[in-house]
PDB file of C-alpha atoms in Angstrom:
ATOM      1  CA  MET A 243       0.032  -0.131   0.110  1.00  0.00           C
ATOM      2  CA  VAL A 244       1.383   3.406  -1.068  1.00  0.00           C
ATOM      3  CA  THR A 245       1.361   5.994   1.673  1.00  0.00           C
ATOM      4  CA  SER A 246       0.054   9.564   1.141  1.00  0.00           C
ATOM      5  CA  ILE A 247       3.513  10.944   1.445  1.00  0.00           C
ATOM      6  CA  ASN A 248       4.725   8.640  -1.170  1.00  0.00           C
ATOM      7  CA  MET A 249       1.751   9.460  -3.489  1.00  0.00           C
ATOM      8  CA  THR A 250       2.882  13.257  -3.202  1.00  0.00           C
ATOM      9  CA  THR A 251       6.553  12.538  -3.750  1.00  0.00           C
ATOM     10  CA  LEU A 252       5.478  10.584  -6.796  1.00  0.00           C
ATOM     11  CA  ARG A 253       3.267  13.482  -7.995  1.00  0.00           C
ATOM     12  CA  ILE A 254       6.262  15.958  -7.636  1.00  0.00           C
ATOM     13  CA  LEU A 255       8.559  13.430  -9.357  1.00  0.00           C
ATOM     14  CA  LEU A 256       6.030  13.054 -12.445  1.00  0.00           C
ATOM     15  CA  SER A 257       5.640  16.869 -12.605  1.00  0.00           C
ATOM     16  CA  LEU A 258       9.275  17.586 -12.735  1.00  0.00           C
ATOM     17  CA  PHE A 259       9.662  14.693 -15.293  1.00  0.00           C
ATOM     18  CA  LEU A 260       6.870  16.181 -17.455  1.00  0.00           C
ATOM     19  CA  LEU A 261       8.444  19.745 -17.229  1.00  0.00           C
ATOM     20  CA  GLY A 262      11.896  18.260 -18.259  1.00  0.00           C
ATOM     21  CA  THR A 263      10.264  16.411 -21.276  1.00  0.00           C
ATOM     22  CA  VAL A 264       8.521  19.861 -22.171  1.00  0.00           C
ATOM     23  CA  GLN A 265      11.674  21.666 -21.895  1.00  0.00           C
ATOM     24  CA  ALA A 266      13.863  19.122 -23.908  1.00  0.00           C
ATOM     25  CA  GLN A 267      11.651  19.575 -26.667  1.00  0.00           C
ATOM     26  CA  LEU A 268      13.408  22.920 -27.661  1.00  0.00           C
ATOM     27  CA  SER A 269      16.391  22.046 -29.649  1.00  0.00           C
ATOM     28  CA  SER A 270      18.089  23.159 -32.793  1.00  0.00           C
ATOM     29  CA  ASN A 271      17.323  20.131 -34.777  1.00  0.00           C
ATOM     30  CA  TYR A 272      13.691  19.879 -33.693  1.00  0.00           C
ATOM     31  CA  TYR A 273      12.323  19.726 -37.213  1.00  0.00           C
ATOM     32  CA  ALA A 274      15.002  17.532 -38.689  1.00  0.00           C
ATOM     33  CA  LYS A 275      12.493  14.604 -39.368  1.00  0.00           C
ATOM     34  CA  THR A 276       9.349  16.208 -39.364  1.00  0.00           C
ATOM     35  CA  CYS A 277      10.150  19.104 -41.725  1.00  0.00           C
ATOM     36  CA  PRO A 278      13.753  18.984 -42.806  1.00  0.00           C
ATOM     37  CA  LYS A 279      13.450  21.839 -45.461  1.00  0.00           C
ATOM     38  CA  ALA A 280      11.891  24.272 -42.948  1.00  0.00           C
ATOM     39  CA  LEU A 281      15.140  26.254 -42.218  1.00  0.00           C
ATOM     40  CA  PHE A 282      16.297  26.288 -45.738  1.00  0.00           C
ATOM     41  CA  THR A 283      12.839  27.607 -46.834  1.00  0.00           C
ATOM     42  CA  ILE A 284      12.513  30.320 -44.253  1.00  0.00           C
ATOM     43  CA  LYS A 285      16.216  31.460 -45.115  1.00  0.00           C
ATOM     44  CA  SER A 286      15.634  31.440 -48.727  1.00  0.00           C
ATOM     45  CA  ALA A 287      12.243  33.675 -48.148  1.00  0.00           C
ATOM     46  CA  VAL A 288      14.072  35.906 -45.788  1.00  0.00           C
ATOM     47  CA  HIS A 289      16.795  36.525 -48.328  1.00  0.00           C
ATOM     48  CA  LYS A 290      14.387  37.344 -50.916  1.00  0.00           C
ATOM     49  CA  ALA A 291      12.506  39.636 -48.870  1.00  0.00           C
ATOM     50  CA  VAL A 292      15.359  41.588 -47.588  1.00  0.00           C
ATOM     51  CA  ALA A 293      16.978  41.677 -51.228  1.00  0.00           C
ATOM     52  CA  ALA A 294      13.643  43.588 -52.238  1.00  0.00           C
ATOM     53  CA  GLU A 295      13.675  45.982 -49.268  1.00  0.00           C
ATOM     54  CA  HIS A 296      16.828  45.907 -46.915  1.00  0.00           C
ATOM     55  CA  ARG A 297      14.542  47.681 -44.269  1.00  0.00           C
ATOM     56  CA  MET A 298      12.562  44.441 -43.839  1.00  0.00           C
ATOM     57  CA  GLY A 299      15.561  42.598 -42.118  1.00  0.00           C
ATOM     58  CA  ALA A 300      15.104  45.057 -39.434  1.00  0.00           C
ATOM     59  CA  SER A 301      11.412  44.969 -39.302  1.00  0.00           C
ATOM     60  CA  LEU A 302      11.453  41.003 -39.122  1.00  0.00           C
ATOM     61  CA  LEU A 303      14.340  41.173 -36.120  1.00  0.00           C
ATOM     62  CA  ARG A 304      11.934  43.611 -34.375  1.00  0.00           C
ATOM     63  CA  LEU A 305       8.775  41.404 -34.897  1.00  0.00           C
ATOM     64  CA  HIS A 306      10.629  38.809 -32.825  1.00  0.00           C
ATOM     65  CA  PHE A 307      11.870  41.058 -30.310  1.00  0.00           C
ATOM     66  CA  HIS A 308       8.357  42.372 -29.478  1.00  0.00           C
ATOM     67  CA  ASP A 309       6.887  38.815 -29.567  1.00  0.00           C
ATOM     68  CA  CYS A 310       9.423  37.606 -27.065  1.00  0.00           C
ATOM     69  CA  PHE A 311       8.673  39.313 -24.202  1.00  0.00           C
ATOM     70  CA  GLY A 312       6.449  35.827 -24.778  1.00  0.00           C
ATOM     71  CA  CYS A 313       7.963  34.140 -27.796  1.00  0.00           C
ATOM     72  CA  ASP A 314       4.628  32.582 -28.839  1.00  0.00           C
ATOM     73  CA  ALA A 315       3.444  34.559 -31.941  1.00  0.00           C
ATOM     74  CA  SER A 316       0.945  36.398 -29.925  1.00  0.00           C
ATOM     75  CA  VAL A 317       2.084  39.523 -31.674  1.00  0.00           C
ATOM     76  CA  LEU A 318       0.817  38.345 -35.114  1.00  0.00           C
ATOM     77  CA  LEU A 319      -2.746  37.744 -34.139  1.00  0.00           C
ATOM     78  CA  ASN A 320      -5.206  40.213 -35.199  1.00  0.00           C
ATOM     79  CA  ASP A 321      -7.909  41.635 -33.003  1.00  0.00           C
ATOM     80  CA  THR A 322     -11.022  39.232 -32.451  1.00  0.00           C
ATOM     81  CA  SER A 323     -14.385  39.348 -30.461  1.00  0.00           C
ATOM     82  CA  THR A 324     -12.622  37.885 -27.440  1.00  0.00           C
ATOM     83  CA  PHE A 325      -9.613  39.616 -27.207  1.00  0.00           C
ATOM     84  CA  THR A 326      -7.595  42.819 -28.509  1.00  0.00           C
ATOM     85  CA  GLY A 327      -4.237  41.759 -29.803  1.00  0.00           C
ATOM     86  CA  GLU A 328      -1.059  43.355 -29.338  1.00  0.00           C
ATOM     87  CA  GLN A 329      -0.639  45.346 -32.573  1.00  0.00           C
ATOM     88  CA  THR A 330      -1.825  48.571 -31.205  1.00  0.00           C
ATOM     89  CA  ALA A 331       0.178  48.604 -27.916  1.00  0.00           C
ATOM     90  CA  GLY A 332       2.128  51.727 -27.450  1.00  0.00           C
ATOM     91  CA  ALA A 333       5.445  50.339 -28.760  1.00  0.00           C
ATOM     92  CA  ASN A 334       3.824  48.638 -31.694  1.00  0.00           C
ATOM     93  CA  ALA A 335       1.211  50.885 -33.174  1.00  0.00           C
ATOM     94  CA  GLY A 336       2.044  52.346 -36.409  1.00  0.00           C
ATOM     95  CA  SER A 337       5.562  50.883 -36.577  1.00  0.00           C
ATOM     96  CA  LEU A 338       5.523  47.099 -36.459  1.00  0.00           C
ATOM     97  CA  ARG A 339       5.697  45.767 -39.840  1.00  0.00           C
ATOM     98  CA  GLY A 340       6.998  42.634 -41.793  1.00  0.00           C
ATOM     99  CA  PHE A 341       3.531  40.625 -41.307  1.00  0.00           C
ATOM    100  CA  THR A 342       2.991  39.921 -44.978  1.00  0.00           C
ATOM    101  CA  ALA A 343       6.423  38.749 -45.144  1.00  0.00           C
ATOM    102  CA  ILE A 344       5.920  36.309 -42.264  1.00  0.00           C
ATOM    103  CA  ASP A 345       2.607  35.249 -44.080  1.00  0.00           C
ATOM    104  CA  SER A 346       4.410  34.561 -47.004  1.00  0.00           C
ATOM    105  CA  ILE A 347       7.018  32.406 -45.452  1.00  0.00           C
ATOM    106  CA  LYS A 348       4.637  30.529 -43.362  1.00  0.00           C
ATOM    107  CA  SER A 349       2.682  29.794 -46.551  1.00  0.00           C
ATOM    108  CA  GLN A 350       5.926  28.468 -48.060  1.00  0.00           C
ATOM    109  CA  VAL A 351       6.558  26.480 -45.117  1.00  0.00           C
ATOM    110  CA  GLU A 352       3.163  25.004 -45.093  1.00  0.00           C
ATOM    111  CA  SER A 353       3.448  23.900 -48.728  1.00  0.00           C
ATOM    112  CA  VAL A 354       6.418  21.602 -47.644  1.00  0.00           C
ATOM    113  CA  CYS A 355       5.283  20.285 -44.340  1.00  0.00           C
ATOM    114  CA  PRO A 356       1.826  21.225 -43.323  1.00  0.00           C
ATOM    115  CA  GLY A 357       0.744  21.867 -39.751  1.00  0.00           C
ATOM    116  CA  VAL A 358       4.232  21.300 -38.521  1.00  0.00           C
ATOM    117  CA  VAL A 359       6.305  24.403 -38.019  1.00  0.00           C
ATOM    118  CA  SER A 360       4.967  27.217 -35.671  1.00  0.00           C
ATOM    119  CA  CYS A 361       4.571  30.861 -36.405  1.00  0.00           C
ATOM    120  CA  ALA A 362       6.736  31.572 -33.392  1.00  0.00           C
ATOM    121  CA  ASP A 363       9.559  29.354 -34.555  1.00  0.00           C
ATOM    122  CA  ILE A 364       9.346  31.031 -37.945  1.00  0.00           C
ATOM    123  CA  LEU A 365       9.862  34.501 -36.190  1.00  0.00           C
ATOM    124  CA  ALA A 366      12.703  33.243 -34.478  1.00  0.00           C
ATOM    125  CA  VAL A 367      14.466  31.815 -37.567  1.00  0.00           C
ATOM    126  CA  ALA A 368      13.612  34.762 -39.632  1.00  0.00           C
ATOM    127  CA  ALA A 369      15.020  37.252 -37.117  1.00  0.00           C
ATOM    128  CA  ARG A 370      18.373  35.164 -37.203  1.00  0.00           C
ATOM    129  CA  ASP A 371      18.627  35.088 -40.843  1.00  0.00           C
ATOM    130  CA  SER A 372      17.813  38.640 -41.359  1.00  0.00           C
ATOM    131  CA  VAL A 373      20.658  39.619 -39.153  1.00  0.00           C
ATOM    132  CA  VAL A 374      23.138  37.142 -41.029  1.00  0.00           C
ATOM    133  CA  VAL A 375      22.062  38.485 -44.437  1.00  0.00           C
ATOM    134  CA  LEU A 376      22.736  41.971 -43.224  1.00  0.00           C
ATOM    135  CA  GLY A 377      26.407  41.069 -42.090  1.00  0.00           C
ATOM    136  CA  GLY A 378      25.749  40.173 -38.564  1.00  0.00           C
ATOM    137  CA  PRO A 379      26.381  37.144 -36.521  1.00  0.00           C
ATOM    138  CA  THR A 380      24.629  33.804 -36.540  1.00  0.00           C
ATOM    139  CA  TRP A 381      23.427  31.651 -33.788  1.00  0.00           C
ATOM    140  CA  ASN A 382      21.870  28.228 -33.205  1.00  0.00           C
ATOM    141  CA  VAL A 383      18.033  28.886 -32.916  1.00  0.00           C
ATOM    142  CA  LEU A 384      16.394  26.414 -30.398  1.00  0.00           C
ATOM    143  CA  LEU A 385      12.998  25.200 -31.850  1.00  0.00           C
ATOM    144  CA  GLY A 386       9.950  23.598 -30.670  1.00  0.00           C
ATOM    145  CA  ARG A 387       7.884  26.708 -29.726  1.00  0.00           C
ATOM    146  CA  ARG A 388       4.181  26.660 -30.277  1.00  0.00           C
ATOM    147  CA  ASP A 389       1.839  29.317 -31.185  1.00  0.00           C
ATOM    148  CA  SER A 390      -0.584  31.131 -28.472  1.00  0.00           C
ATOM    149  CA  THR A 391      -4.153  30.919 -29.048  1.00  0.00           C
ATOM    150  CA  ALA A 392      -4.761  34.548 -27.519  1.00  0.00           C
ATOM    151  CA  ALA A 393      -2.824  37.913 -27.154  1.00  0.00           C
ATOM    152  CA  SER A 394      -2.847  40.734 -24.575  1.00  0.00           C
ATOM    153  CA  LEU A 395      -2.745  44.382 -25.371  1.00  0.00           C
ATOM    154  CA  SER A 396      -2.186  45.199 -21.753  1.00  0.00           C
ATOM    155  CA  THR A 397       0.612  42.752 -21.340  1.00  0.00           C
ATOM    156  CA  ALA A 398       2.325  44.058 -24.475  1.00  0.00           C
ATOM    157  CA  ASN A 399       1.880  47.686 -23.167  1.00  0.00           C
ATOM    158  CA  ALA A 400       3.274  46.564 -19.723  1.00  0.00           C
ATOM    159  CA  ASP A 401       6.273  44.601 -20.878  1.00  0.00           C
ATOM    160  CA  ILE A 402       7.805  46.051 -24.088  1.00  0.00           C
ATOM    161  CA  PRO A 403      10.247  48.690 -23.269  1.00  0.00           C
ATOM    162  CA  SER A 404       9.450  52.270 -24.426  1.00  0.00           C
ATOM    163  CA  PRO A 405      11.587  54.588 -26.481  1.00  0.00           C
ATOM    164  CA  ASN A 406      11.082  57.223 -23.792  1.00  0.00           C
ATOM    165  CA  MET A 407      12.563  55.293 -21.089  1.00  0.00           C
ATOM    166  CA  ASP A 408      15.601  56.311 -18.893  1.00  0.00           C
ATOM    167  CA  LEU A 409      18.299  53.818 -18.074  1.00  0.00           C
ATOM    168  CA  SER A 410      16.750  52.851 -14.796  1.00  0.00           C
ATOM    169  CA  GLY A 411      13.430  51.884 -16.604  1.00  0.00           C
ATOM    170  CA  LEU A 412      15.158  50.057 -19.332  1.00  0.00           C
ATOM    171  CA  LEU A 413      17.192  48.045 -16.783  1.00  0.00           C
ATOM    172  CA  SER A 414      14.105  47.226 -14.912  1.00  0.00           C
ATOM    173  CA  SER A 415      11.973  46.305 -17.962  1.00  0.00           C
ATOM    174  CA  PHE A 416      14.725  43.758 -19.073  1.00  0.00           C
ATOM    175  CA  SER A 417      15.592  42.446 -15.622  1.00  0.00           C
ATOM    176  CA  LYS A 418      11.845  41.643 -15.128  1.00  0.00           C
ATOM    177  CA  LYS A 419      12.299  39.105 -18.037  1.00  0.00           C
ATOM    178  CA  GLY A 420      15.442  37.786 -16.557  1.00  0.00           C
ATOM    179  CA  LEU A 421      17.702  39.561 -18.902  1.00  0.00           C
ATOM    180  CA  THR A 422      21.021  41.204 -17.692  1.00  0.00           C
ATOM    181  CA  ALA A 423      22.041  44.773 -18.117  1.00  0.00           C
ATOM    182  CA  LYS A 424      25.082  43.436 -20.423  1.00  0.00           C
ATOM    183  CA  GLU A 425      22.202  41.471 -22.369  1.00  0.00           C
ATOM    184  CA  MET A 426      20.167  44.578 -22.679  1.00  0.00           C
ATOM    185  CA  VAL A 427      22.865  46.712 -24.090  1.00  0.00           C
ATOM    186  CA  ALA A 428      23.778  43.705 -26.639  1.00  0.00           C
ATOM    187  CA  LEU A 429      20.136  43.521 -27.517  1.00  0.00           C
ATOM    188  CA  ALA A 430      19.958  47.399 -28.235  1.00  0.00           C
ATOM    189  CA  GLY A 431      22.612  46.987 -30.841  1.00  0.00           C
ATOM    190  CA  ALA A 432      19.793  45.657 -32.997  1.00  0.00           C
ATOM    191  CA  HIS A 433      19.233  49.283 -33.730  1.00  0.00           C
ATOM    192  CA  THR A 434      22.113  49.251 -35.904  1.00  0.00           C
ATOM    193  CA  ILE A 435      19.809  48.423 -38.675  1.00  0.00           C
ATOM    194  CA  GLY A 436      16.182  49.751 -39.006  1.00  0.00           C
ATOM    195  CA  GLN A 437      14.664  53.291 -39.116  1.00  0.00           C
ATOM    196  CA  ALA A 438      12.249  55.046 -36.534  1.00  0.00           C
ATOM    197  CA  ARG A 439       9.437  57.587 -37.059  1.00  0.00           C
ATOM    198  CA  CYS A 440       9.609  61.348 -36.473  1.00  0.00           C
ATOM    199  CA  VAL A 441       7.005  61.014 -33.552  1.00  0.00           C
ATOM    200  CA  VAL A 442       9.209  58.772 -31.585  1.00  0.00           C
ATOM    201  CA  PHE A 443      12.215  60.924 -31.281  1.00  0.00           C
ATOM    202  CA  ARG A 444      10.900  64.246 -32.008  1.00  0.00           C
ATOM    203  CA  ASN A 445      11.140  65.184 -28.388  1.00  0.00           C
ATOM    204  CA  ARG A 446      14.823  64.224 -28.226  1.00  0.00           C
ATOM    205  CA  VAL A 447      16.189  66.377 -31.086  1.00  0.00           C
ATOM    206  CA  TYR A 448      14.173  69.470 -30.305  1.00  0.00           C
ATOM    207  CA  ASN A 449      14.375  69.363 -26.337  1.00  0.00           C
ATOM    208  CA  GLU A 450      17.405  67.387 -25.253  1.00  0.00           C
ATOM    209  CA  SER A 451      20.803  68.969 -24.541  1.00  0.00           C
ATOM    210  CA  ASN A 452      22.925  65.648 -25.001  1.00  0.00           C
ATOM    211  CA  VAL A 453      22.776  65.578 -28.890  1.00  0.00           C
ATOM    212  CA  ASP A 454      25.397  66.524 -31.421  1.00  0.00           C
ATOM    213  CA  ALA A 455      24.626  69.624 -33.054  1.00  0.00           C
ATOM    214  CA  SER A 456      25.314  68.876 -36.863  1.00  0.00           C
ATOM    215  CA  PHE A 457      23.293  65.391 -36.079  1.00  0.00           C
ATOM    216  CA  VAL A 458      20.290  67.356 -34.707  1.00  0.00           C
ATOM    217  CA  SER A 459      20.411  69.767 -37.997  1.00  0.00           C
ATOM    218  CA  SER A 460      20.207  66.903 -40.290  1.00  0.00           C
ATOM    219  CA  VAL A 461      17.561  64.985 -38.419  1.00  0.00           C
ATOM    220  CA  LYS A 462      15.353  67.984 -38.048  1.00  0.00           C
ATOM    221  CA  SER A 463      15.321  68.570 -41.859  1.00  0.00           C
ATOM    222  CA  ASN A 464      13.213  65.423 -41.987  1.00  0.00           C
ATOM    223  CA  CYS A 465      11.444  65.716 -38.816  1.00  0.00           C
ATOM    224  CA  PRO A 466       9.522  69.176 -38.380  1.00  0.00           C
ATOM    225  CA  ASN A 467       8.645  70.300 -35.022  1.00  0.00           C
ATOM    226  CA  THR A 468       4.864  69.799 -36.062  1.00  0.00           C
ATOM    227  CA  GLY A 469       3.668  67.127 -38.595  1.00  0.00           C
ATOM    228  CA  GLY A 470       5.591  64.677 -40.585  1.00  0.00           C
ATOM    229  CA  ASP A 471       5.023  62.074 -37.697  1.00  0.00           C
ATOM    230  CA  ASN A 472       5.742  59.199 -39.948  1.00  0.00           C
ATOM    231  CA  ASN A 473       8.675  60.528 -41.675  1.00  0.00           C
ATOM    232  CA  LEU A 474      11.571  57.953 -41.284  1.00  0.00           C
ATOM    233  CA  THR A 475      15.353  58.408 -39.980  1.00  0.00           C
ATOM    234  CA  PRO A 476      17.961  55.644 -39.842  1.00  0.00           C
ATOM    235  CA  LEU A 477      18.782  54.434 -36.059  1.00  0.00           C
ATOM    236  CA  ASP A 478      22.220  54.174 -37.352  1.00  0.00           C
ATOM    237  CA  SER A 479      23.388  57.269 -38.998  1.00  0.00           C
ATOM    238  CA  SER A 480      26.495  55.742 -40.882  1.00  0.00           C
ATOM    239  CA  THR A 481      25.707  52.290 -41.903  1.00  0.00           C
ATOM    240  CA  PRO A 482      21.723  51.715 -41.507  1.00  0.00           C
ATOM    241  CA  VAL A 483      21.331  48.648 -43.753  1.00  0.00           C
ATOM    242  CA  GLU A 484      24.753  46.874 -42.172  1.00  0.00           C
ATOM    243  CA  PHE A 485      24.650  45.027 -39.111  1.00  0.00           C
ATOM    244  CA  ASP A 486      27.837  46.200 -37.393  1.00  0.00           C
ATOM    245  CA  ASN A 487      28.725  48.461 -34.439  1.00  0.00           C
ATOM    246  CA  GLY A 488      27.758  51.791 -36.008  1.00  0.00           C
ATOM    247  CA  TYR A 489      25.070  52.019 -33.325  1.00  0.00           C
ATOM    248  CA  PHE A 490      27.319  52.045 -30.472  1.00  0.00           C
ATOM    249  CA  LYS A 491      29.863  54.527 -32.380  1.00  0.00           C
ATOM    250  CA  ASP A 492      26.767  56.934 -32.727  1.00  0.00           C
ATOM    251  CA  LEU A 493      26.136  56.725 -29.127  1.00  0.00           C
ATOM    252  CA  VAL A 494      29.582  57.895 -27.960  1.00  0.00           C
ATOM    253  CA  ASN A 495      29.244  60.848 -30.245  1.00  0.00           C
ATOM    254  CA  ASN A 496      25.846  61.775 -28.880  1.00  0.00           C
ATOM    255  CA  LYS A 497      24.033  60.668 -32.040  1.00  0.00           C
ATOM    256  CA  GLY A 498      21.497  58.337 -30.602  1.00  0.00           C
ATOM    257  CA  LEU A 499      18.298  58.900 -32.289  1.00  0.00           C
ATOM    258  CA  MET A 500      15.805  58.013 -29.532  1.00  0.00           C
ATOM    259  CA  HIS A 501      15.926  58.972 -25.800  1.00  0.00           C
ATOM    260  CA  SER A 502      16.282  55.327 -24.863  1.00  0.00           C
ATOM    261  CA  ASP A 503      19.081  54.802 -27.207  1.00  0.00           C
ATOM    262  CA  GLN A 504      21.303  57.717 -25.768  1.00  0.00           C
ATOM    263  CA  GLN A 505      20.498  56.575 -22.154  1.00  0.00           C
ATOM    264  CA  LEU A 506      22.794  53.751 -22.814  1.00  0.00           C
ATOM    265  CA  PHE A 507      25.783  56.129 -23.079  1.00  0.00           C
ATOM    266  CA  ASN A 508      24.832  59.147 -20.749  1.00  0.00           C
ATOM    267  CA  ASN A 509      27.302  58.871 -17.735  1.00  0.00           C
ATOM    268  CA  GLY A 510      25.650  55.817 -16.323  1.00  0.00           C
ATOM    269  CA  SER A 511      26.541  52.164 -15.873  1.00  0.00           C
ATOM    270  CA  THR A 512      26.381  51.083 -19.115  1.00  0.00           C
ATOM    271  CA  ASP A 513      28.906  53.642 -20.880  1.00  0.00           C
ATOM    272  CA  SER A 514      31.663  51.106 -20.667  1.00  0.00           C
ATOM    273  CA  GLN A 515      29.975  48.492 -22.409  1.00  0.00           C
ATOM    274  CA  VAL A 516      29.029  50.738 -25.293  1.00  0.00           C
ATOM    275  CA  THR A 517      32.599  52.003 -25.561  1.00  0.00           C
ATOM    276  CA  THR A 518      33.859  48.295 -25.513  1.00  0.00           C
ATOM    277  CA  TYR A 519      31.468  47.566 -28.490  1.00  0.00           C
ATOM    278  CA  THR A 520      32.886  50.540 -30.371  1.00  0.00           C
ATOM    279  CA  LYS A 521      36.354  49.183 -30.221  1.00  0.00           C
ATOM    280  CA  ASP A 522      35.741  45.543 -30.633  1.00  0.00           C
ATOM    281  CA  PRO A 523      32.840  44.470 -32.827  1.00  0.00           C
ATOM    282  CA  SER A 524      33.452  40.910 -32.333  1.00  0.00           C
ATOM    283  CA  SER A 525      32.582  41.061 -28.684  1.00  0.00           C
ATOM    284  CA  PHE A 526      29.352  42.729 -29.807  1.00  0.00           C
ATOM    285  CA  ASN A 527      28.552  39.967 -32.376  1.00  0.00           C
ATOM    286  CA  ARG A 528      29.203  37.462 -29.754  1.00  0.00           C
ATOM    287  CA  ASP A 529      27.177  38.947 -26.958  1.00  0.00           C
ATOM    288  CA  PHE A 530      24.274  39.876 -29.088  1.00  0.00           C
ATOM    289  CA  ALA A 531      24.063  36.179 -30.676  1.00  0.00           C
ATOM    290  CA  ARG A 532      24.255  34.872 -27.005  1.00  0.00           C
ATOM    291  CA  ALA A 533      21.381  37.461 -25.811  1.00  0.00           C
ATOM    292  CA  MET A 534      19.404  36.359 -28.641  1.00  0.00           C
ATOM    293  CA  VAL A 535      19.321  33.042 -27.872  1.00  0.00           C
ATOM    294  CA  LYS A 536      18.390  33.672 -24.278  1.00  0.00           C
ATOM    295  CA  MET A 537      15.607  36.183 -25.352  1.00  0.00           C
ATOM    296  CA  GLY A 538      14.444  33.605 -27.914  1.00  0.00           C
ATOM    297  CA  ASN A 539      13.783  31.046 -25.098  1.00  0.00           C
ATOM    298  CA  LEU A 540      11.656  33.597 -22.735  1.00  0.00           C
ATOM    299  CA  SER A 541       8.583  31.416 -21.747  1.00  0.00           C
ATOM    300  CA  PRO A 542       7.897  29.444 -24.805  1.00  0.00           C
ATOM    301  CA  LEU A 543       4.853  27.359 -25.225  1.00  0.00           C
ATOM    302  CA  THR A 544       5.914  23.728 -25.483  1.00  0.00           C
ATOM    303  CA  GLY A 545       4.451  20.349 -25.293  1.00  0.00           C
ATOM    304  CA  THR A 546       0.592  20.149 -25.532  1.00  0.00           C
ATOM    305  CA  ARG A 547       0.280  24.020 -24.803  1.00  0.00           C
ATOM    306  CA  GLY A 548      -0.817  26.417 -27.657  1.00  0.00           C
ATOM    307  CA  GLU A 549      -1.141  25.029 -31.111  1.00  0.00           C
ATOM    308  CA  ILE A 550       0.434  25.188 -34.565  1.00  0.00           C
ATOM    309  CA  ARG A 551      -1.426  27.883 -36.473  1.00  0.00           C
ATOM    310  CA  THR A 552      -2.181  27.193 -40.094  1.00  0.00           C
ATOM    311  CA  ASN A 553      -2.503  31.140 -40.831  1.00  0.00           C
ATOM    312  CA  CYS A 554      -0.131  33.408 -38.302  1.00  0.00           C
ATOM    313  CA  TRP A 555      -2.700  35.974 -38.011  1.00  0.00           C
ATOM    314  CA  LYS A 556      -5.430  33.971 -36.400  1.00  0.00           C
ATOM    315  CA  THR A 557      -6.148  30.887 -34.437  1.00  0.00           C
ATOM    316  CA  ASN A 558      -7.053  27.571 -35.785  1.00  0.00           C
TER     317      ASN A 558
END
């Protein structure tokens, strides 16, 4: 006869075993047997999309980042009668893009192995491939995520860092997700590609003092004090379509485009790391790749949780 204490112990051991089984499902070769052409199909589609528009590389990387304070493809879901999705969150509204590219990639993957590869994994792989095609580092993407069946506007508003945050707010936002200050700075280097809208950085260039004068003049020419909210300016002033350390070089010269950018080099605790990256691009590449792996594994849905969506923008 099994005692109640033994039954409790068995339940705990079973729970730990099942948790380990779920976690073990994340692996770099997750689709090796079920969809061996998946990674090649995604890579080819990303290369084609970025060749057609270099900015798309930054857009796909940003989609993964904004999803990964969750990593469950919830950011791709359109609003429904039962929930308001994440696309109108403060950090997403009017700026997230690349949805059509993801839909195209998903369609191509579905054609070679229907119902197997999640949208969340496609986001993760597309982000890596976008960085590589623009000259950045590569990394092994751990796979096996499943897609969420809902999204949360309030969670997105609470979790995604704001471009108006001070350093303390940025550190807190990343820390809540288990990411260190070093990892935060490395991930911020994603801004070495892509562009930002005038409405996001207008206050910085018109009202802040720690901005290079010539940089301000050039930015103001495309970002008037009123109007032109959607006018675009590169986040990296020198090499905006190359994944390099140009972003950090801008910061040490007070050319950070957004308030949150310049906060990383503003007589604070992260100044030395920014300086290191300006002198040692290989250390940035290494740290960025490691941080992307860690970020990509934040609270994924695995096992029987979630689903494999047929269309990334709606649940099955």
